[in-house]
PDB file of C-alpha atoms in Angstrom:
ATOM      1  CA  MET T   1     -17.271   3.624   2.133  1.00 26.00           C
ATOM      2  CA  ALA T   2     -17.550   6.754   0.340  1.00 29.00           C
ATOM      3  CA  GLY T   3     -20.293   9.245   0.919  1.00 30.00           C
ATOM      4  CA  HIS T   4     -21.510  12.978   0.894  1.00 33.00           C
ATOM      5  CA  SER T   5     -18.882  15.472   2.693  1.00 40.00           C
ATOM      6  CA  LYS T   6     -20.224  16.122   6.131  1.00 50.00           C
ATOM      7  CA  PHE T   7     -16.595  17.177   8.225  1.00 52.00           C
ATOM      8  CA  LYS T   8     -16.898  20.871   6.530  1.00 51.00           C
ATOM      9  CA  ASN T   9     -20.321  21.065   9.134  1.00 51.00           C
ATOM     10  CA  ILE T  10     -18.182  19.060  12.028  1.00 51.00           C
ATOM     11  CA  MET T  11     -15.392  21.623  12.127  1.00 53.00           C
ATOM     12  CA  HIS T  12     -16.413  25.040  11.830  1.00 48.00           C
ATOM     13  CA  ARG T  13     -16.239  26.620   7.899  1.00 48.00           C
ATOM     14  CA  LYS T  14     -12.135  26.862   7.105  1.00 47.00           C
ATOM     15  CA  GLY T  15     -13.117  30.075   5.093  1.00 48.00           C
ATOM     16  CA  ALA T  16     -14.070  31.945   8.570  1.00 50.00           C
ATOM     17  CA  GLN T  17     -10.652  30.766   9.589  1.00 47.00           C
ATOM     18  CA  ASP T  18      -9.355  32.529   6.837  1.00 52.00           C
ATOM     19  CA  LYS T  19     -10.442  35.599   7.550  1.00 52.00           C
ATOM     20  CA  LYS T  20      -8.481  35.329  11.085  1.00 62.00           C
ATOM     21  CA  ARG T  21      -4.959  34.431   9.707  1.00 65.00           C
ATOM     22  CA  SER T  22      -2.933  36.196  12.586  1.00 67.00           C
ATOM     23  CA  ASN T  23      -5.324  34.764  15.107  1.00 80.00           C
ATOM     24  CA  LEU T  24      -4.848  31.252  13.511  1.00 82.00           C
ATOM     25  CA  PHE T  25      -1.009  32.076  13.415  1.00 87.00           C
ATOM     26  CA  SER T  26      -0.841  32.627  16.837  1.00 88.00           C
ATOM     27  CA  LYS T  27      -2.907  29.227  17.939  1.00 89.00           C
ATOM     28  CA  LEU T  28      -0.989  27.086  15.520  1.00 90.00           C
ATOM     29  CA  SER T  29       2.758  28.457  16.976  1.00 91.00           C
ATOM     30  CA  ARG T  30       1.068  27.774  20.696  1.00 91.00           C
ATOM     31  CA  GLU T  31       0.291  24.188  19.628  1.00 90.00           C
ATOM     32  CA  ILE T  32       3.974  23.682  17.942  1.00 92.00           C
ATOM     33  CA  THR T  33       5.383  24.746  21.640  1.00 91.00           C
ATOM     34  CA  VAL T  34       3.477  22.473  23.276  1.00 90.00           C
ATOM     35  CA  ALA T  35       4.023  19.646  21.192  1.00 90.00           C
ATOM     36  CA  ALA T  36       7.853  20.260  21.152  1.00 90.00           C
ATOM     37  CA  LYS T  37       7.703  20.762  25.028  1.00 87.00           C
ATOM     38  CA  MET T  38       5.775  17.694  25.796  1.00 83.00           C
ATOM     39  CA  GLY T  39       8.348  15.155  23.183  1.00 82.00           C
ATOM     40  CA  MET T  40      11.597  15.945  21.167  1.00 84.00           C
ATOM     41  CA  PRO T  41      11.568  19.362  19.747  1.00 86.00           C
ATOM     42  CA  ASP T  42      12.585  17.366  15.956  1.00 88.00           C
ATOM     43  CA  PRO T  43       8.989  16.702  13.942  1.00 86.00           C
ATOM     44  CA  ASP T  44      10.554  13.353  13.134  1.00 84.00           C
ATOM     45  CA  MET T  45      11.015  12.486  16.479  1.00 86.00           C
ATOM     46  CA  ASN T  46       7.641  13.781  18.011  1.00 86.00           C
ATOM     47  CA  PRO T  47       4.519  12.677  16.280  1.00 83.00           C
ATOM     48  CA  ARG T  48       2.224  15.117  17.754  1.00 85.00           C
ATOM     49  CA  LEU T  49       4.768  18.634  16.948  1.00 89.00           C
ATOM     50  CA  ARG T  50       5.157  16.539  13.385  1.00 87.00           C
ATOM     51  CA  LEU T  51       1.214  16.827  13.156  1.00 85.00           C
ATOM     52  CA  ALA T  52       1.615  20.397  14.562  1.00 89.00           C
ATOM     53  CA  VAL T  53       3.911  21.952  12.285  1.00 90.00           C
ATOM     54  CA  ASN T  54       2.235  20.050   9.004  1.00 85.00           C
ATOM     55  CA  ASN T  55      -0.851  21.654   9.993  1.00 84.00           C
ATOM     56  CA  ALA T  56       0.827  25.090  10.187  1.00 88.00           C
ATOM     57  CA  LYS T  57       2.110  24.243   6.732  1.00 87.00           C
ATOM     58  CA  SER T  58      -0.819  23.635   5.355  1.00 81.00           C
ATOM     59  CA  GLN T  59      -2.279  27.079   6.355  1.00 82.00           C
ATOM     60  CA  SER T  60       0.722  28.693   4.574  1.00 86.00           C
ATOM     61  CA  MET T  61       2.233  29.232   7.932  1.00 90.00           C
ATOM     62  CA  PRO T  62       5.903  31.059   7.455  1.00 91.00           C
ATOM     63  CA  LYS T  63       8.985  28.620   8.205  1.00 93.00           C
ATOM     64  CA  ASP T  64      10.370  30.868  10.337  1.00 94.00           C
ATOM     65  CA  ASN T  65       7.294  31.311  12.547  1.00 93.00           C
ATOM     66  CA  ILE T  66       7.321  27.671  12.680  1.00 92.00           C
ATOM     67  CA  GLN T  67      10.908  27.655  13.970  1.00 93.00           C
ATOM     68  CA  ARG T  68      10.298  30.151  16.299  1.00 92.00           C
ATOM     69  CA  ALA T  69       7.624  28.199  17.963  1.00 91.00           C
ATOM     70  CA  ILE T  70       9.773  25.061  18.072  1.00 91.00           C
ATOM     71  CA  ASP T  71      12.632  27.164  19.624  1.00 90.00           C
ATOM     72  CA  LYS T  72      10.187  28.701  22.262  1.00 88.00           C
ATOM     73  CA  ALA T  73       9.918  25.163  23.708  1.00 85.00           C
ATOM     74  CA  THR T  74      13.485  25.292  24.469  1.00 81.00           C
ATOM     75  CA  SER T  75      14.372  28.276  25.645  1.00 79.00           C
ATOM     76  CA  GLY T  76      13.389  27.769  29.325  1.00 68.00           C
ATOM     77  CA  ASP T  77      10.088  30.293  28.686  1.00 65.00           C
ATOM     78  CA  ASP T  78       7.896  30.394  31.515  1.00 58.00           C
ATOM     79  CA  GLU T  79       5.048  30.266  29.796  1.00 71.00           C
ATOM     80  CA  ASN T  80       3.237  26.868  30.637  1.00 82.00           C
ATOM     81  CA  TYR T  81       0.339  25.609  28.174  1.00 87.00           C
ATOM     82  CA  GLU T  82      -2.267  23.094  29.883  1.00 89.00           C
ATOM     83  CA  GLU T  83      -5.084  21.284  27.344  1.00 91.00           C
ATOM     84  CA  VAL T  84      -8.458  21.753  28.413  1.00 95.00           C
ATOM     85  CA  ARG T  85     -11.429  20.551  27.024  1.00 96.00           C
ATOM     86  CA  TYR T  86     -15.198  22.236  27.548  1.00 97.00           C
ATOM     87  CA  GLU T  87     -18.505  20.751  26.446  1.00 97.00           C
ATOM     88  CA  GLY T  88     -21.446  22.117  26.163  1.00 97.00           C
ATOM     89  CA  TYR T  89     -24.861  22.474  24.387  1.00 96.00           C
ATOM     90  CA  GLY T  90     -25.732  25.082  21.323  1.00 95.00           C
ATOM     91  CA  PRO T  91     -28.936  25.856  19.916  1.00 93.00           C
ATOM     92  CA  GLY T  92     -30.862  23.519  18.556  1.00 91.00           C
ATOM     93  CA  GLY T  93     -29.694  20.591  20.738  1.00 91.00           C
ATOM     94  CA  SER T  94     -26.262  20.753  19.168  1.00 94.00           C
ATOM     95  CA  ALA T  95     -23.679  19.308  20.757  1.00 95.00           C
ATOM     96  CA  ILE T  96     -20.416  21.209  21.247  1.00 95.00           C
ATOM     97  CA  ILE T  97     -16.833  20.030  22.138  1.00 96.00           C
ATOM     98  CA  VAL T  98     -14.039  23.026  22.880  1.00 96.00           C
ATOM     99  CA  GLU T  99     -10.625  22.367  22.908  1.00 94.00           C
ATOM    100  CA  ALA T 100      -8.203  25.064  23.999  1.00 94.00           C
ATOM    101  CA  LEU T 101      -4.641  25.637  25.188  1.00 93.00           C
ATOM    102  CA  THR T 102      -4.546  28.215  28.278  1.00 93.00           C
ATOM    103  CA  ASP T 103      -2.394  29.518  30.725  1.00 91.00           C
ATOM    104  CA  ASN T 104      -4.700  30.564  32.938  1.00 93.00           C
ATOM    105  CA  ARG T 105      -8.152  27.992  33.192  1.00 94.00           C
ATOM    106  CA  ASN T 106      -9.887  30.878  35.237  1.00 96.00           C
ATOM    107  CA  ARG T 107      -9.733  33.268  32.171  1.00 96.00           C
ATOM    108  CA  THR T 108     -10.421  30.697  29.530  1.00 96.00           C
ATOM    109  CA  ALA T 109     -13.375  29.276  31.433  1.00 96.00           C
ATOM    110  CA  THR T 110     -15.247  32.451  31.884  1.00 97.00           C
ATOM    111  CA  ALA T 111     -14.657  33.525  28.393  1.00 97.00           C
ATOM    112  CA  VAL T 112     -15.691  30.212  26.508  1.00 97.00           C
ATOM    113  CA  ARG T 113     -19.141  30.071  29.498  1.00 97.00           C
ATOM    114  CA  THR T 114     -19.863  33.531  28.510  1.00 97.00           C
ATOM    115  CA  ALA T 115     -19.705  32.579  24.455  1.00 97.00           C
ATOM    116  CA  PHE T 116     -22.265  30.051  25.538  1.00 97.00           C
ATOM    117  CA  SER T 117     -24.236  31.945  27.329  1.00 96.00           C
ATOM    118  CA  LYS T 118     -24.561  34.915  24.745  1.00 96.00           C
ATOM    119  CA  ASN T 119     -24.957  32.932  21.823  1.00 96.00           C
ATOM    120  CA  GLY T 120     -28.107  30.439  22.948  1.00 93.00           C
ATOM    121  CA  GLY T 121     -26.186  27.531  24.595  1.00 95.00           C
ATOM    122  CA  ASN T 122     -25.483  26.713  27.485  1.00 95.00           C
ATOM    123  CA  LEU T 123     -21.895  25.026  29.195  1.00 96.00           C
ATOM    124  CA  GLY T 124     -21.836  21.522  30.429  1.00 94.00           C
ATOM    125  CA  THR T 125     -19.757  19.466  32.788  1.00 92.00           C
ATOM    126  CA  GLU T 126     -16.790  17.182  31.307  1.00 89.00           C
ATOM    127  CA  GLY T 127     -18.287  14.368  29.671  1.00 92.00           C
ATOM    128  CA  SER T 128     -21.679  16.041  29.166  1.00 94.00           C
ATOM    129  CA  VAL T 129     -21.851  15.502  25.611  1.00 95.00           C
ATOM    130  CA  ALA T 130     -18.475  13.775  24.539  1.00 95.00           C
ATOM    131  CA  HIS T 131     -20.044  10.361  24.906  1.00 95.00           C
ATOM    132  CA  GLY T 132     -21.779  10.958  21.671  1.00 95.00           C
ATOM    133  CA  PHE T 133     -18.231  11.572  19.426  1.00 95.00           C
ATOM    134  CA  GLU T 134     -15.707   9.313  18.754  1.00 94.00           C
ATOM    135  CA  ARG T 135     -11.930  10.527  19.326  1.00 94.00           C
ATOM    136  CA  LEU T 136     -10.885   9.320  15.991  1.00 94.00           C
ATOM    137  CA  GLY T 137      -7.337  10.260  13.696  1.00 93.00           C
ATOM    138  CA  PHE T 138      -8.262  12.952  10.684  1.00 93.00           C
ATOM    139  CA  ILE T 139      -6.853  13.573   7.888  1.00 92.00           C
ATOM    140  CA  PHE T 140      -7.867  15.396   4.595  1.00 91.00           C
ATOM    141  CA  TYR T 141      -7.007  15.570   1.201  1.00 92.00           C
ATOM    142  CA  PRO T 142      -8.343  18.032  -1.478  1.00 89.00           C
ATOM    143  CA  SER T 143      -9.810  16.760  -4.868  1.00 89.00           C
ATOM    144  CA  ASP T 144      -7.100  17.280  -6.856  1.00 90.00           C
ATOM    145  CA  ALA T 145      -5.005  14.920  -4.704  1.00 90.00           C
ATOM    146  CA  GLY T 146      -6.345  12.115  -6.890  1.00 89.00           C
ATOM    147  CA  ASP T 147      -9.622  10.739  -7.800  1.00 91.00           C
ATOM    148  CA  GLU T 148     -12.207   8.589  -5.566  1.00 90.00           C
ATOM    149  CA  GLU T 149     -10.761   5.234  -6.537  1.00 92.00           C
ATOM    150  CA  LYS T 150      -6.742   6.246  -6.181  1.00 93.00           C
ATOM    151  CA  VAL T 151      -7.460   7.791  -2.667  1.00 93.00           C
ATOM    152  CA  LEU T 152      -9.108   4.480  -1.672  1.00 93.00           C
ATOM    153  CA  GLU T 153      -6.787   2.355  -2.696  1.00 94.00           C
ATOM    154  CA  ALA T 154      -4.286   4.657  -0.877  1.00 95.00           C
ATOM    155  CA  ALA T 155      -6.035   4.884   2.167  1.00 95.00           C
ATOM    156  CA  MET T 156      -6.854   1.190   2.293  1.00 94.00           C
ATOM    157  CA  GLU T 157      -3.224   0.250   2.246  1.00 95.00           C
ATOM    158  CA  ALA T 158      -1.973   2.520   4.822  1.00 95.00           C
ATOM    159  CA  GLY T 159      -4.820   0.803   6.976  1.00 95.00           C
ATOM    160  CA  ALA T 160      -7.273   3.511   7.367  1.00 95.00           C
ATOM    161  CA  ASP T 161     -10.738   2.822   9.002  1.00 94.00           C
ATOM    162  CA  ASP T 162     -13.130   4.750   6.829  1.00 92.00           C
ATOM    163  CA  ILE T 163     -12.919   7.181   3.474  1.00 92.00           C
ATOM    164  CA  SER T 164     -15.482   9.651   1.756  1.00 90.00           C
ATOM    165  CA  SER T 165     -14.944  11.360  -0.707  1.00 88.00           C
ATOM    166  CA  SER T 166     -16.885  14.415  -2.580  1.00 85.00           C
ATOM    167  CA  GLU T 167     -16.524  17.361  -4.812  1.00 83.00           C
ATOM    168  CA  ASP T 168     -14.776  19.130  -1.945  1.00 82.00           C
ATOM    169  CA  GLY T 169     -12.037  16.150  -1.224  1.00 90.00           C
ATOM    170  CA  HIS T 170     -10.977  12.997   0.138  1.00 93.00           C
ATOM    171  CA  GLU T 171     -11.986  12.449   3.939  1.00 93.00           C
ATOM    172  CA  ILE T 172     -10.232   9.885   5.878  1.00 95.00           C
ATOM    173  CA  TRP T 173     -10.698   8.636   9.118  1.00 95.00           C
ATOM    174  CA  THR T 174      -8.401   6.542  11.455  1.00 96.00           C
ATOM    175  CA  ALA T 175      -7.847   4.786  14.978  1.00 96.00           C
ATOM    176  CA  ALA T 176      -6.957   7.634  16.948  1.00 93.00           C
ATOM    177  CA  GLU T 177      -3.457   6.093  17.957  1.00 93.00           C
ATOM    178  CA  ASP T 178      -2.655   4.871  14.067  1.00 94.00           C
ATOM    179  CA  LEU T 179      -3.460   8.682  12.671  1.00 92.00           C
ATOM    180  CA  HIS T 180       0.649   9.150  12.431  1.00 87.00           C
ATOM    181  CA  GLN T 181       1.555   5.720  10.903  1.00 91.00           C
ATOM    182  CA  VAL T 182      -1.276   6.225   7.916  1.00 94.00           C
ATOM    183  CA  ALA T 183      -0.775   9.879   7.693  1.00 91.00           C
ATOM    184  CA  GLY T 184       3.337   8.838   6.737  1.00 89.00           C
ATOM    185  CA  ASP T 185       1.697   6.300   4.518  1.00 93.00           C
ATOM    186  CA  LEU T 186      -0.426   8.315   2.831  1.00 94.00           C
ATOM    187  CA  GLU T 187       1.938  11.097   2.322  1.00 91.00           C
ATOM    188  CA  LYS T 188       4.329   8.908   0.268  1.00 92.00           C
ATOM    189  CA  ALA T 189       1.487   8.033  -2.498  1.00 93.00           C
ATOM    190  CA  LEU T 190      -0.421  11.219  -2.061  1.00 93.00           C
ATOM    191  CA  GLY T 191       1.846  14.073  -1.297  1.00 90.00           C
ATOM    192  CA  GLU T 192       1.160  16.222   2.123  1.00 85.00           C
ATOM    193  CA  ALA T 193      -2.298  16.254   3.388  1.00 88.00           C
ATOM    194  CA  GLU T 194      -3.998  19.548   3.747  1.00 84.00           C
ATOM    195  CA  THR T 195      -5.169  18.157   7.291  1.00 85.00           C
ATOM    196  CA  VAL T 196      -3.957  15.854   9.817  1.00 86.00           C
ATOM    197  CA  LYS T 197      -5.339  15.942  13.158  1.00 86.00           C
ATOM    198  CA  LEU T 198      -6.637  14.404  15.792  1.00 89.00           C
ATOM    199  CA  ALA T 199     -10.926  15.368  15.675  1.00 91.00           C
ATOM    200  CA  TRP T 200     -14.115  14.485  17.447  1.00 93.00           C
ATOM    201  CA  LYS T 201     -16.408  12.967  15.479  1.00 92.00           C
ATOM    202  CA  PRO T 202     -20.027  12.664  16.270  1.00 93.00           C
ATOM    203  CA  ASN T 203     -22.156   9.285  16.451  1.00 92.00           C
ATOM    204  CA  LEU T 204     -25.335  11.015  15.403  1.00 91.00           C
ATOM    205  CA  THR T 205     -25.850  14.438  13.693  1.00 91.00           C
ATOM    206  CA  VAL T 206     -28.318  17.199  13.843  1.00 92.00           C
ATOM    207  CA  GLU T 207     -30.055  19.121  11.505  1.00 92.00           C
ATOM    208  CA  MET T 208     -29.913  22.576  11.768  1.00 92.00           C
ATOM    209  CA  ASP T 209     -32.850  25.151  10.363  1.00 92.00           C
ATOM    210  CA  GLU T 210     -32.168  28.590   9.660  1.00 91.00           C
ATOM    211  CA  LYS T 211     -32.659  30.311  12.846  1.00 92.00           C
ATOM    212  CA  GLY T 212     -31.034  27.864  14.708  1.00 93.00           C
ATOM    213  CA  ALA T 213     -28.011  27.544  12.464  1.00 92.00           C
ATOM    214  CA  GLY T 214     -27.408  31.399  12.495  1.00 92.00           C
ATOM    215  CA  THR T 215     -27.333  31.434  16.103  1.00 94.00           C
ATOM    216  CA  LEU T 216     -24.881  28.226  16.134  1.00 93.00           C
ATOM    217  CA  LEU T 217     -22.619  30.202  13.823  1.00 91.00           C
ATOM    218  CA  LYS T 218     -21.943  33.072  15.590  1.00 93.00           C
ATOM    219  CA  LEU T 219     -21.516  31.106  19.013  1.00 94.00           C
ATOM    220  CA  ILE T 220     -18.805  29.304  17.252  1.00 92.00           C
ATOM    221  CA  ASP T 221     -17.354  32.379  15.895  1.00 91.00           C
ATOM    222  CA  ALA T 222     -17.557  33.694  19.383  1.00 94.00           C
ATOM    223  CA  LEU T 223     -15.317  30.703  20.344  1.00 94.00           C
ATOM    224  CA  GLU T 224     -12.829  30.532  17.795  1.00 90.00           C
ATOM    225  CA  GLU T 225     -12.524  34.636  17.990  1.00 90.00           C
ATOM    226  CA  ASP T 226     -11.033  33.694  21.603  1.00 92.00           C
ATOM    227  CA  ASP T 227      -6.992  33.080  21.792  1.00 90.00           C
ATOM    228  CA  ASP T 228      -7.031  30.366  23.947  1.00 93.00           C
ATOM    229  CA  VAL T 229      -9.401  27.907  21.828  1.00 93.00           C
ATOM    230  CA  GLN T 230      -7.486  25.927  19.318  1.00 91.00           C
ATOM    231  CA  THR T 231     -10.586  24.055  17.479  1.00 90.00           C
ATOM    232  CA  VAL T 232     -14.476  23.958  18.035  1.00 92.00           C
ATOM    233  CA  TRP T 233     -16.244  20.712  17.279  1.00 93.00           C
ATOM    234  CA  GLY T 234     -19.810  19.790  16.751  1.00 93.00           C
ATOM    235  CA  ASN T 235     -22.775  17.472  15.987  1.00 93.00           C
ATOM    236  CA  TYR T 236     -24.377  19.923  13.541  1.00 92.00           C
ATOM    237  CA  ASP T 237     -25.203  19.046   9.861  1.00 89.00           C
ATOM    238  CA  ILE T 238     -26.055  22.579   8.134  1.00 88.00           C
ATOM    239  CA  SER T 239     -27.108  22.186   4.815  1.00 86.00           C
ATOM    240  CA  ASP T 240     -25.999  23.752   1.424  1.00 82.00           C
ATOM    241  CA  GLU T 241     -29.796  25.567   1.171  1.00 87.00           C
ATOM    242  CA  VAL T 242     -29.386  26.877   4.644  1.00 87.00           C
ATOM    243  CA  MET T 243     -25.653  28.134   4.379  1.00 83.00           C
ATOM    244  CA  GLU T 244     -26.503  30.119   1.407  1.00 83.00           C
ATOM    245  CA  LYS T 245     -29.117  32.155   2.933  1.00 84.00           C
ATOM    246  CA  LEU T 246     -26.656  32.762   5.604  1.00 80.00           C
ATOM    247  CA  ASP T 247     -24.286  33.642   3.539  1.00 77.00           C
ATOM    248  CA  SER T 248     -26.583  36.139   1.328  1.00 69.00           C
TER     249      SER T 248
END
């Protein structure tokens, strides 16, 4: 079950997100508000809201911001966000899934299409690449949560489907419908996770060379800079050697 960490390649580098903290907070707030509107405004009674709040906490979002986002859902605010998914192809034959929350589909579609076309990609139709991914629950613990054996035992007892440990930390995968229950059981055993979310996990990954990876990361940065885009997923694999060359 254990193996080399690949998740840092599936989801864009966390460090790049850290540079955009204010942008990240607004996206987290939007997800919290939407989750609270779709169910009860109580995280204990609303699994999606609990995940959103936990993710906000893991990014050091202040409690006041979190509460404001929840309150916004019950304030009669006219803002109505809908969930939209875009799929397309990036450089080097990579496949990209973009998840957005938007109050204006036309604006978001135009921005996403522009990001793809300006950075070596092509926006496809819905379903064009999703067949190459599985919709799964994902939980991440940093390496200091425990050694591989401890986390593996806790994950198996919680009913997780797969776990891989590396020096980066522990990646735990579950069926999408089991995410809330498994995350709750793991929290009792290991404490609060750094990340708990629904993820798109590729069935196969595409190894990127330096040129393709450089263009691909520009594409992902352009997508993530858009206020409406929540998460960008891909099937790319960028080796540490290539990443070091790009960062130098």
